[in-house]
PDB file of C-alpha atoms in Angstrom:
ATOM      1  CA  MET Z1103     143.480 152.637 130.418  1.00  0.00           C
ATOM      2  CA  GLN Z1104     146.200 151.533 128.006  1.00  0.00           C
ATOM      3  CA  THR Z1105     149.055 149.526 129.499  1.00  0.00           C
ATOM      4  CA  PRO Z1106     152.377 151.429 129.413  1.00  0.00           C
ATOM      5  CA  GLN Z1107     154.682 150.013 126.782  1.00  0.00           C
ATOM      6  CA  ARG Z1108     158.021 151.623 127.641  1.00  0.00           C
ATOM      7  CA  LEU Z1109     160.695 151.363 130.296  1.00  0.00           C
ATOM      8  CA  LEU Z1110     162.684 154.444 131.348  1.00  0.00           C
ATOM      9  CA  LEU Z1111     166.411 154.085 132.050  1.00  0.00           C
ATOM     10  CA  ILE Z1112     168.166 156.987 133.774  1.00  0.00           C
ATOM     11  CA  ALA Z1113     171.774 156.892 132.559  1.00  0.00           C
ATOM     12  CA  SER Z1114     174.731 158.178 134.512  1.00  0.00           C
ATOM     13  CA  PRO Z1115     176.374 161.353 133.173  1.00  0.00           C
ATOM     14  CA  LEU Z1116     179.773 159.629 133.473  1.00  0.00           C
ATOM     15  CA  MET Z1117     179.467 157.736 130.166  1.00  0.00           C
ATOM     16  CA  ARG Z1118     180.495 154.466 131.771  1.00  0.00           C
ATOM     17  CA  ARG Z1119     178.977 151.110 130.859  1.00  0.00           C
ATOM     18  CA  THR Z1120     177.473 149.428 133.936  1.00  0.00           C
ATOM     19  CA  PRO Z1121     175.241 146.343 134.475  1.00  0.00           C
ATOM     20  CA  VAL Z1122     172.123 148.545 134.488  1.00  0.00           C
ATOM     21  CA  TYR Z1123     172.194 148.703 130.663  1.00  0.00           C
ATOM     22  CA  ASP Z1124     172.124 144.918 130.333  1.00  0.00           C
ATOM     23  CA  ARG Z1125     169.363 144.635 132.949  1.00  0.00           C
ATOM     24  CA  ALA Z1126     167.206 147.282 131.250  1.00  0.00           C
ATOM     25  CA  ALA Z1127     167.636 145.689 127.819  1.00  0.00           C
ATOM     26  CA  ALA Z1128     166.844 142.194 129.169  1.00  0.00           C
ATOM     27  CA  LEU Z1129     163.683 143.385 130.915  1.00  0.00           C
ATOM     28  CA  ALA Z1130     162.530 145.315 127.847  1.00  0.00           C
ATOM     29  CA  LYS Z1131     163.027 142.276 125.626  1.00  0.00           C
ATOM     30  CA  ALA Z1132     161.343 139.895 128.079  1.00  0.00           C
ATOM     31  CA  LYS Z1133     158.343 142.219 128.451  1.00  0.00           C
ATOM     32  CA  GLY Z1134     158.154 143.132 124.770  1.00  0.00           C
ATOM     33  CA  MET Z1135     158.449 146.815 125.694  1.00  0.00           C
ATOM     34  CA  ALA Z1136     160.432 149.667 124.213  1.00  0.00           C
ATOM     35  CA  LEU Z1137     163.241 151.272 126.203  1.00  0.00           C
ATOM     36  CA  HIS Z1138     163.925 154.990 126.509  1.00  0.00           C
ATOM     37  CA  ILE Z1139     167.363 155.993 127.846  1.00  0.00           C
ATOM     38  CA  VAL Z1140     167.832 159.536 129.124  1.00  0.00           C
ATOM     39  CA  ALA Z1141     170.928 161.188 130.602  1.00  0.00           C
ATOM     40  CA  PHE Z1142     171.144 164.535 132.352  1.00  0.00           C
ATOM     41  CA  ASP Z1143     174.389 166.434 131.871  1.00  0.00           C
ATOM     42  CA  TYR Z1144     175.577 169.339 133.967  1.00  0.00           C
ATOM     43  CA  VAL Z1145     179.255 170.227 134.331  1.00  0.00           C
ATOM     44  CA  GLU Z1146     179.783 173.059 136.789  1.00  0.00           C
ATOM     45  CA  GLY Z1147     182.835 174.338 134.969  1.00  0.00           C
ATOM     46  CA  LEU Z1148     180.959 174.585 131.679  1.00  0.00           C
ATOM     47  CA  ALA Z1149     177.995 176.216 133.385  1.00  0.00           C
ATOM     48  CA  THR Z1150     179.849 179.006 135.161  1.00  0.00           C
ATOM     49  CA  ALA Z1151     183.044 179.626 133.212  1.00  0.00           C
ATOM     50  CA  GLY Z1152     183.395 183.377 133.523  1.00  0.00           C
ATOM     51  CA  LEU Z1153     186.312 183.812 131.156  1.00  0.00           C
ATOM     52  CA  VAL Z1154     184.489 182.443 128.119  1.00  0.00           C
ATOM     53  CA  ASN Z1155     181.910 184.435 126.180  1.00  0.00           C
ATOM     54  CA  GLU Z1156     178.356 183.108 126.153  1.00  0.00           C
ATOM     55  CA  GLN Z1157     178.431 182.000 122.511  1.00  0.00           C
ATOM     56  CA  ALA Z1158     181.617 179.995 122.961  1.00  0.00           C
ATOM     57  CA  LEU Z1159     180.291 178.552 126.230  1.00  0.00           C
ATOM     58  CA  ALA Z1160     177.072 177.415 124.549  1.00  0.00           C
ATOM     59  CA  ALA Z1161     179.104 175.719 121.817  1.00  0.00           C
ATOM     60  CA  MET Z1162     181.209 173.887 124.428  1.00  0.00           C
ATOM     61  CA  ARG Z1163     178.081 172.684 126.229  1.00  0.00           C
ATOM     62  CA  GLU Z1164     176.497 171.462 122.999  1.00  0.00           C
ATOM     63  CA  SER Z1165     179.707 169.646 122.055  1.00  0.00           C
ATOM     64  CA  TYR Z1166     179.723 167.880 125.432  1.00  0.00           C
ATOM     65  CA  VAL Z1167     176.050 166.906 125.121  1.00  0.00           C
ATOM     66  CA  GLN Z1168     176.549 165.658 121.555  1.00  0.00           C
ATOM     67  CA  GLN Z1169     179.445 163.492 122.696  1.00  0.00           C
ATOM     68  CA  HIS Z1170     177.139 161.951 125.277  1.00  0.00           C
ATOM     69  CA  ARG Z1171     174.399 161.426 122.676  1.00  0.00           C
ATOM     70  CA  ASP Z1172     176.859 159.570 120.454  1.00  0.00           C
ATOM     71  CA  TRP Z1173     177.973 157.440 123.411  1.00  0.00           C
ATOM     72  CA  LEU Z1174     174.394 156.504 124.331  1.00  0.00           C
ATOM     73  CA  GLU Z1175     173.649 155.600 120.725  1.00  0.00           C
ATOM     74  CA  ALA Z1176     176.659 153.276 120.767  1.00  0.00           C
ATOM     75  CA  GLN Z1177     175.227 151.537 123.851  1.00  0.00           C
ATOM     76  CA  ALA Z1178     171.802 151.279 122.204  1.00  0.00           C
ATOM     77  CA  LEU Z1179     173.094 149.688 119.005  1.00  0.00           C
ATOM     78  CA  PRO Z1180     173.559 146.096 120.318  1.00  0.00           C
ATOM     79  CA  MET Z1181     170.197 146.354 122.121  1.00  0.00           C
ATOM     80  CA  ARG Z1182     168.476 147.194 118.841  1.00  0.00           C
ATOM     81  CA  ARG Z1183     170.265 144.329 117.123  1.00  0.00           C
ATOM     82  CA  SER Z1184     168.785 141.989 119.738  1.00  0.00           C
ATOM     83  CA  GLY Z1185     165.290 143.162 118.858  1.00  0.00           C
ATOM     84  CA  VAL Z1186     164.653 145.880 121.484  1.00  0.00           C
ATOM     85  CA  THR Z1187     163.259 149.238 120.370  1.00  0.00           C
ATOM     86  CA  VAL Z1188     165.518 151.859 121.987  1.00  0.00           C
ATOM     87  CA  THR Z1189     165.406 155.660 121.961  1.00  0.00           C
ATOM     88  CA  THR Z1190     167.992 157.925 123.593  1.00  0.00           C
ATOM     89  CA  GLU Z1191     167.984 161.474 124.921  1.00  0.00           C
ATOM     90  CA  VAL Z1192     170.548 163.769 126.579  1.00  0.00           C
ATOM     91  CA  LEU Z1193     169.554 167.005 128.324  1.00  0.00           C
ATOM     92  CA  TRP Z1194     171.564 169.774 129.975  1.00  0.00           C
ATOM     93  CA  VAL Z1195     169.853 169.916 133.382  1.00  0.00           C
ATOM     94  CA  GLN Z1196     171.169 171.045 136.746  1.00  0.00           C
ATOM     95  CA  HIS Z1197     168.444 169.360 138.822  1.00  0.00           C
ATOM     96  CA  PRO Z1198     167.626 165.957 137.254  1.00  0.00           C
ATOM     97  CA  LEU Z1199     164.867 165.032 139.725  1.00  0.00           C
ATOM     98  CA  ASP Z1200     162.570 167.760 138.425  1.00  0.00           C
ATOM     99  CA  GLU Z1201     163.112 166.696 134.815  1.00  0.00           C
ATOM    100  CA  ILE Z1202     162.585 163.005 135.639  1.00  0.00           C
ATOM    101  CA  LEU Z1203     159.251 163.819 137.278  1.00  0.00           C
ATOM    102  CA  VAL Z1204     158.273 165.810 134.181  1.00  0.00           C
ATOM    103  CA  HIS Z1205     159.060 162.781 132.001  1.00  0.00           C
ATOM    104  CA  LEU Z1206     156.931 160.554 134.242  1.00  0.00           C
ATOM    105  CA  ARG Z1207     154.002 162.971 134.167  1.00  0.00           C
ATOM    106  CA  GLU Z1208     154.062 163.447 130.410  1.00  0.00           C
ATOM    107  CA  GLN Z1209     154.645 159.860 129.267  1.00  0.00           C
ATOM    108  CA  PRO Z1210     153.292 156.469 130.440  1.00  0.00           C
ATOM    109  CA  PHE Z1211     156.342 154.482 131.563  1.00  0.00           C
ATOM    110  CA  ALA Z1212     155.916 151.033 133.114  1.00  0.00           C
ATOM    111  CA  MET Z1213     159.101 151.165 135.201  1.00  0.00           C
ATOM    112  CA  LEU Z1214     161.940 153.512 136.122  1.00  0.00           C
ATOM    113  CA  ILE Z1215     165.402 151.882 136.058  1.00  0.00           C
ATOM    114  CA  LYS Z1216     168.619 153.386 137.396  1.00  0.00           C
ATOM    115  CA  ALA Z1217     172.008 152.249 138.662  1.00  0.00           C
ATOM    116  CA  PHE Z1218     172.008 152.387 142.470  1.00  0.00           C
ATOM    117  CA  GLU Z1219     174.699 154.650 143.895  1.00  0.00           C
ATOM    118  CA  HIS Z1220     175.939 153.738 147.376  1.00  0.00           C
ATOM    119  CA  GLU Z1221     176.685 156.834 149.441  1.00  0.00           C
ATOM    120  CA  PRO Z1222     178.920 156.880 152.557  1.00  0.00           C
ATOM    121  CA  TRP Z1223     177.115 157.591 155.832  1.00  0.00           C
ATOM    122  CA  TRP Z1224     178.588 161.092 156.134  1.00  0.00           C
ATOM    123  CA  ALA Z1225     177.317 161.989 152.659  1.00  0.00           C
ATOM    124  CA  ARG Z1226     173.829 160.714 153.495  1.00  0.00           C
ATOM    125  CA  ALA Z1227     173.848 162.888 156.611  1.00  0.00           C
ATOM    126  CA  MET Z1228     174.595 166.008 154.564  1.00  0.00           C
ATOM    127  CA  PHE Z1229     172.344 165.626 151.515  1.00  0.00           C
ATOM    128  CA  THR Z1230     169.640 163.403 150.043  1.00  0.00           C
ATOM    129  CA  SER Z1231     170.793 161.343 147.079  1.00  0.00           C
ATOM    130  CA  LEU Z1232     168.872 161.189 143.818  1.00  0.00           C
ATOM    131  CA  ASP Z1233     168.047 157.516 144.503  1.00  0.00           C
ATOM    132  CA  ILE Z1234     166.308 158.368 147.771  1.00  0.00           C
ATOM    133  CA  GLN Z1235     164.563 161.337 146.177  1.00  0.00           C
ATOM    134  CA  LEU Z1236     163.207 159.036 143.464  1.00  0.00           C
ATOM    135  CA  LEU Z1237     162.122 156.523 146.100  1.00  0.00           C
ATOM    136  CA  ARG Z1238     160.147 159.247 147.855  1.00  0.00           C
ATOM    137  CA  GLU Z1239     158.707 161.030 144.833  1.00  0.00           C
ATOM    138  CA  THR Z1240     157.938 158.460 142.128  1.00  0.00           C
ATOM    139  CA  ARG Z1241     154.819 156.318 142.013  1.00  0.00           C
ATOM    140  CA  ILE Z1242     155.773 153.814 139.304  1.00  0.00           C
ATOM    141  CA  PRO Z1243     157.926 150.730 140.043  1.00  0.00           C
ATOM    142  CA  LEU Z1244     161.527 151.831 140.703  1.00  0.00           C
ATOM    143  CA  HIS Z1245     164.309 149.355 139.900  1.00  0.00           C
ATOM    144  CA  LEU Z1246     167.685 150.322 141.371  1.00  0.00           C
ATOM    145  CA  VAL Z1247     170.412 148.073 139.985  1.00  0.00           C
ATOM    146  CA  HIS Z1248     173.580 147.565 142.013  1.00  0.00           C
ATOM    147  CA  LYS Z1249     174.944 144.440 140.405  1.00  0.00           C
ATOM    148  CA  ALA Z1250     173.519 142.096 137.796  1.00  0.00           C
ATOM    149  CA  SER Z1251     175.208 138.707 137.621  1.00  0.00           C
ATOM    150  CA  HIS Z1252     172.359 137.745 135.302  1.00  0.00           C
ATOM    151  CA  ALA Z1253     170.964 140.301 132.885  1.00  0.00           C
ATOM    152  CA  LEU Z1254     167.491 138.830 133.407  1.00  0.00           C
ATOM    153  CA  PRO Z1255     166.992 138.082 137.138  1.00  0.00           C
ATOM    154  CA  ARG Z1256     166.781 134.408 138.078  1.00  0.00           C
ATOM    155  CA  THR Z1257     166.394 134.491 141.870  1.00  0.00           C
ATOM    156  CA  ILE Z1258     163.930 137.057 143.209  1.00  0.00           C
ATOM    157  CA  LEU Z1259     163.027 137.723 146.831  1.00  0.00           C
ATOM    158  CA  ALA Z1260     159.667 139.334 147.647  1.00  0.00           C
ATOM    159  CA  ALA Z1261     159.475 141.023 151.047  1.00  0.00           C
ATOM    160  CA  VAL Z1262     156.003 141.553 152.528  1.00  0.00           C
ATOM    161  CA  ASP Z1263     155.144 143.190 155.851  1.00  0.00           C
ATOM    162  CA  LEU Z1264     152.264 141.584 157.777  1.00  0.00           C
ATOM    163  CA  SER Z1265     153.179 143.002 161.190  1.00  0.00           C
ATOM    164  CA  ARG Z1266     150.371 145.629 161.222  1.00  0.00           C
ATOM    165  CA  PRO Z1267     147.286 144.254 159.426  1.00  0.00           C
ATOM    166  CA  GLU Z1268     145.261 147.399 160.140  1.00  0.00           C
ATOM    167  CA  ASP Z1269     147.727 149.461 158.088  1.00  0.00           C
ATOM    168  CA  GLN Z1270     147.817 147.185 155.056  1.00  0.00           C
ATOM    169  CA  ILE Z1271     146.471 148.319 151.686  1.00  0.00           C
ATOM    170  CA  GLU Z1272     144.197 145.653 150.265  1.00  0.00           C
ATOM    171  CA  GLY Z1273     145.863 143.600 147.544  1.00  0.00           C
ATOM    172  CA  PHE Z1274     149.279 145.308 147.839  1.00  0.00           C
ATOM    173  CA  ASN Z1275     151.185 142.310 149.259  1.00  0.00           C
ATOM    174  CA  ASP Z1276     149.584 140.099 146.611  1.00  0.00           C
ATOM    175  CA  GLN Z1277     150.953 142.427 143.904  1.00  0.00           C
ATOM    176  CA  ILE Z1278     154.477 142.130 145.317  1.00  0.00           C
ATOM    177  CA  ILE Z1279     154.178 138.327 145.299  1.00  0.00           C
ATOM    178  CA  PHE Z1280     152.766 138.338 141.779  1.00  0.00           C
ATOM    179  CA  ASP Z1281     155.715 140.353 140.524  1.00  0.00           C
ATOM    180  CA  SER Z1282     158.321 137.947 141.898  1.00  0.00           C
ATOM    181  CA  ASN Z1283     156.728 134.562 142.713  1.00  0.00           C
ATOM    182  CA  LEU Z1284     158.699 134.322 145.987  1.00  0.00           C
ATOM    183  CA  ALA Z1285     157.709 135.378 149.507  1.00  0.00           C
ATOM    184  CA  HIS Z1286     159.403 136.551 152.674  1.00  0.00           C
ATOM    185  CA  THR Z1287     157.913 137.972 155.862  1.00  0.00           C
ATOM    186  CA  LEU Z1288     159.310 139.467 159.020  1.00  0.00           C
ATOM    187  CA  HIS Z1289     157.233 138.542 162.063  1.00  0.00           C
ATOM    188  CA  GLU Z1290     156.501 135.118 163.580  1.00  0.00           C
ATOM    189  CA  ALA Z1291     153.261 136.329 165.153  1.00  0.00           C
ATOM    190  CA  GLN Z1292     151.799 136.703 161.645  1.00  0.00           C
ATOM    191  CA  SER Z1293     152.521 133.110 160.642  1.00  0.00           C
ATOM    192  CA  ASP Z1294     148.917 132.298 159.735  1.00  0.00           C
ATOM    193  CA  ALA Z1295     148.555 135.411 157.614  1.00  0.00           C
ATOM    194  CA  PHE Z1296     151.885 134.695 155.919  1.00  0.00           C
ATOM    195  CA  GLN Z1297     150.985 131.108 155.099  1.00  0.00           C
ATOM    196  CA  ALA Z1298     147.593 132.209 153.769  1.00  0.00           C
ATOM    197  CA  LEU Z1299     149.252 134.835 151.554  1.00  0.00           C
ATOM    198  CA  ALA Z1300     151.733 132.289 150.212  1.00  0.00           C
ATOM    199  CA  GLU Z1301     149.011 129.705 149.573  1.00  0.00           C
ATOM    200  CA  ARG Z1302     146.861 132.283 147.804  1.00  0.00           C
ATOM    201  CA  ASN Z1303     149.708 133.075 145.398  1.00  0.00           C
ATOM    202  CA  GLY Z1304     150.913 129.525 144.833  1.00  0.00           C
ATOM    203  CA  ILE Z1305     154.269 129.863 146.611  1.00  0.00           C
ATOM    204  CA  ALA Z1306     155.887 126.470 147.252  1.00  0.00           C
ATOM    205  CA  ALA Z1307     156.773 125.656 150.856  1.00  0.00           C
ATOM    206  CA  GLU Z1308     160.511 125.579 150.127  1.00  0.00           C
ATOM    207  CA  HIS Z1309     160.326 129.178 148.879  1.00  0.00           C
ATOM    208  CA  ARG Z1310     158.691 130.577 152.024  1.00  0.00           C
ATOM    209  CA  HIS Z1311     161.034 132.217 154.532  1.00  0.00           C
ATOM    210  CA  MET Z1312     160.108 133.891 157.814  1.00  0.00           C
ATOM    211  CA  ARG Z1313     162.483 136.164 159.696  1.00  0.00           C
ATOM    212  CA  ILE Z1314     162.210 138.149 162.932  1.00  0.00           C
ATOM    213  CA  GLY Z1315     164.107 141.348 163.636  1.00  0.00           C
ATOM    214  CA  ASP Z1316     165.057 144.587 161.974  1.00  0.00           C
ATOM    215  CA  PRO Z1317     163.797 144.408 158.357  1.00  0.00           C
ATOM    216  CA  ALA Z1318     166.831 146.124 156.823  1.00  0.00           C
ATOM    217  CA  LYS Z1319     169.323 143.846 158.585  1.00  0.00           C
ATOM    218  CA  ALA Z1320     167.310 140.650 158.028  1.00  0.00           C
ATOM    219  CA  LEU Z1321     166.747 141.280 154.324  1.00  0.00           C
ATOM    220  CA  ALA Z1322     170.353 142.248 153.642  1.00  0.00           C
ATOM    221  CA  LEU Z1323     171.637 139.125 155.448  1.00  0.00           C
ATOM    222  CA  PHE Z1324     169.206 136.844 153.650  1.00  0.00           C
ATOM    223  CA  MET Z1325     170.124 138.208 150.235  1.00  0.00           C
ATOM    224  CA  ASP Z1326     173.843 137.921 150.903  1.00  0.00           C
ATOM    225  CA  ASN Z1327     173.427 134.286 151.993  1.00  0.00           C
ATOM    226  CA  HIS Z1328     171.159 133.227 149.126  1.00  0.00           C
ATOM    227  CA  ASP Z1329     172.730 134.919 146.088  1.00  0.00           C
ATOM    228  CA  THR Z1330     169.537 136.839 145.321  1.00  0.00           C
ATOM    229  CA  ASP Z1331     169.352 138.851 142.107  1.00  0.00           C
ATOM    230  CA  VAL Z1332     166.561 141.258 143.052  1.00  0.00           C
ATOM    231  CA  LEU Z1333     164.628 142.203 146.173  1.00  0.00           C
ATOM    232  CA  VAL Z1334     161.003 143.241 145.528  1.00  0.00           C
ATOM    233  CA  MET Z1335     159.414 145.318 148.259  1.00  0.00           C
ATOM    234  CA  GLY Z1336     156.819 147.996 148.832  1.00  0.00           C
ATOM    235  CA  SER Z1337     157.410 151.553 149.975  1.00  0.00           C
ATOM    236  CA  TYR Z1338     154.897 153.800 151.678  1.00  0.00           C
ATOM    237  CA  HIS Z1339     155.325 157.513 151.023  1.00  0.00           C
ATOM    238  CA  HIS Z1340     155.545 159.067 154.479  1.00  0.00           C
ATOM    239  CA  ARG Z1341     154.798 162.637 155.400  1.00  0.00           C
ATOM    240  CA  GLY Z1342     155.643 164.647 158.488  1.00  0.00           C
ATOM    241  CA  ILE Z1343     157.977 162.960 160.993  1.00  0.00           C
ATOM    242  CA  GLY Z1344     157.688 159.656 159.097  1.00  0.00           C
ATOM    243  CA  TRP Z1345     159.205 161.314 156.023  1.00  0.00           C
ATOM    244  CA  PHE Z1346     162.046 162.783 158.099  1.00  0.00           C
ATOM    245  CA  ILE Z1347     162.960 159.467 159.715  1.00  0.00           C
ATOM    246  CA  GLY Z1348     162.780 157.595 156.431  1.00  0.00           C
ATOM    247  CA  SER Z1349     161.061 154.385 155.371  1.00  0.00           C
ATOM    248  CA  THR Z1350     162.121 150.777 155.783  1.00  0.00           C
ATOM    249  CA  ALA Z1351     162.845 150.745 152.051  1.00  0.00           C
ATOM    250  CA  GLU Z1352     165.346 153.589 152.464  1.00  0.00           C
ATOM    251  CA  ARG Z1353     167.158 151.786 155.281  1.00  0.00           C
ATOM    252  CA  VAL Z1354     167.230 148.585 153.258  1.00  0.00           C
ATOM    253  CA  LEU Z1355     168.797 150.374 150.291  1.00  0.00           C
ATOM    254  CA  HIS Z1356     171.780 151.492 152.354  1.00  0.00           C
ATOM    255  CA  ARG Z1357     172.530 147.898 153.385  1.00  0.00           C
ATOM    256  CA  LEU Z1358     172.010 146.002 150.149  1.00  0.00           C
ATOM    257  CA  SER Z1359     174.776 144.715 147.930  1.00  0.00           C
ATOM    258  CA  SER Z1360     172.293 143.658 145.257  1.00  0.00           C
ATOM    259  CA  SER Z1361     169.423 145.188 143.277  1.00  0.00           C
ATOM    260  CA  VAL Z1362     165.947 146.190 144.437  1.00  0.00           C
ATOM    261  CA  LEU Z1363     162.566 146.755 142.807  1.00  0.00           C
ATOM    262  CA  VAL Z1364     160.375 149.091 144.862  1.00  0.00           C
ATOM    263  CA  ILE Z1365     156.617 149.179 144.292  1.00  0.00           C
ATOM    264  CA  SER Z1366     154.425 152.003 145.565  1.00  0.00           C
ATOM    265  CA  PRO Z1367     150.974 151.162 146.969  1.00  0.00           C
ATOM    266  CA  GLU Z1368     149.660 154.306 145.289  1.00  0.00           C
ATOM    267  CA  ARG Z1369     150.618 152.725 141.958  1.00  0.00           C
ATOM    268  CA  SER Z1370     149.012 149.382 142.877  1.00  0.00           C
ATOM    269  CA  GLN Z1371     145.691 151.108 143.506  1.00  0.00           C
ATOM    270  CA  GLY Z1372     145.729 153.006 140.165  1.00  0.00           C
TER     271      GLY Z1372
END
């Protein structure tokens, strides 16, 4: 199977430059991959304006989309000058999740990148954000960027769960370590397994950190105290009551003030 050669960046419809553009460009250049940037526009007022005839309304929508295309091309220009192959796309779509999944099914992307959007607790109680929907539905690595002090990450924290060996997918924790070259575990009772995992992947003793307690709280505290650029962790796709309660990865996302790269075990087995 041919290795995917492109990264997919989901751009905000707000036409506002954020650190996610610099992170996506830096990763594409470092990996020697092309970058595809896609934005999904949908303005309720332009979709339902009852006082405007359909022809005029279509022209207004196209004008709005073209403005966004021009803006994305302006963002892509310095990336291309730095040597990154960049393509851009803007679509008028009311439900972006469905269109994103179509893109992922039809084209071989190596990673999905998006700016992480923090939602207040009351908003999370009322609806599921696009970030969480992507976490649940996508099977390729998902990089949610909150802040990027360095365009290319320098300090990376890999979180592995060894608390239930019978539930582990063979080789999955090793993939997380391989992607970040740092290790972190959560349970003292699994010290031997943790040390063996770190030794197997060549992790220096000073880069091994063990923590006990709630994973979301422990990871968020560690990252805040160690100026970590990216957290790399796995996410299991729950069904039934597990899906309703939410995964550890989801709870971690709501606490982080930095970026996260989530890897699916389904992807690691492909």
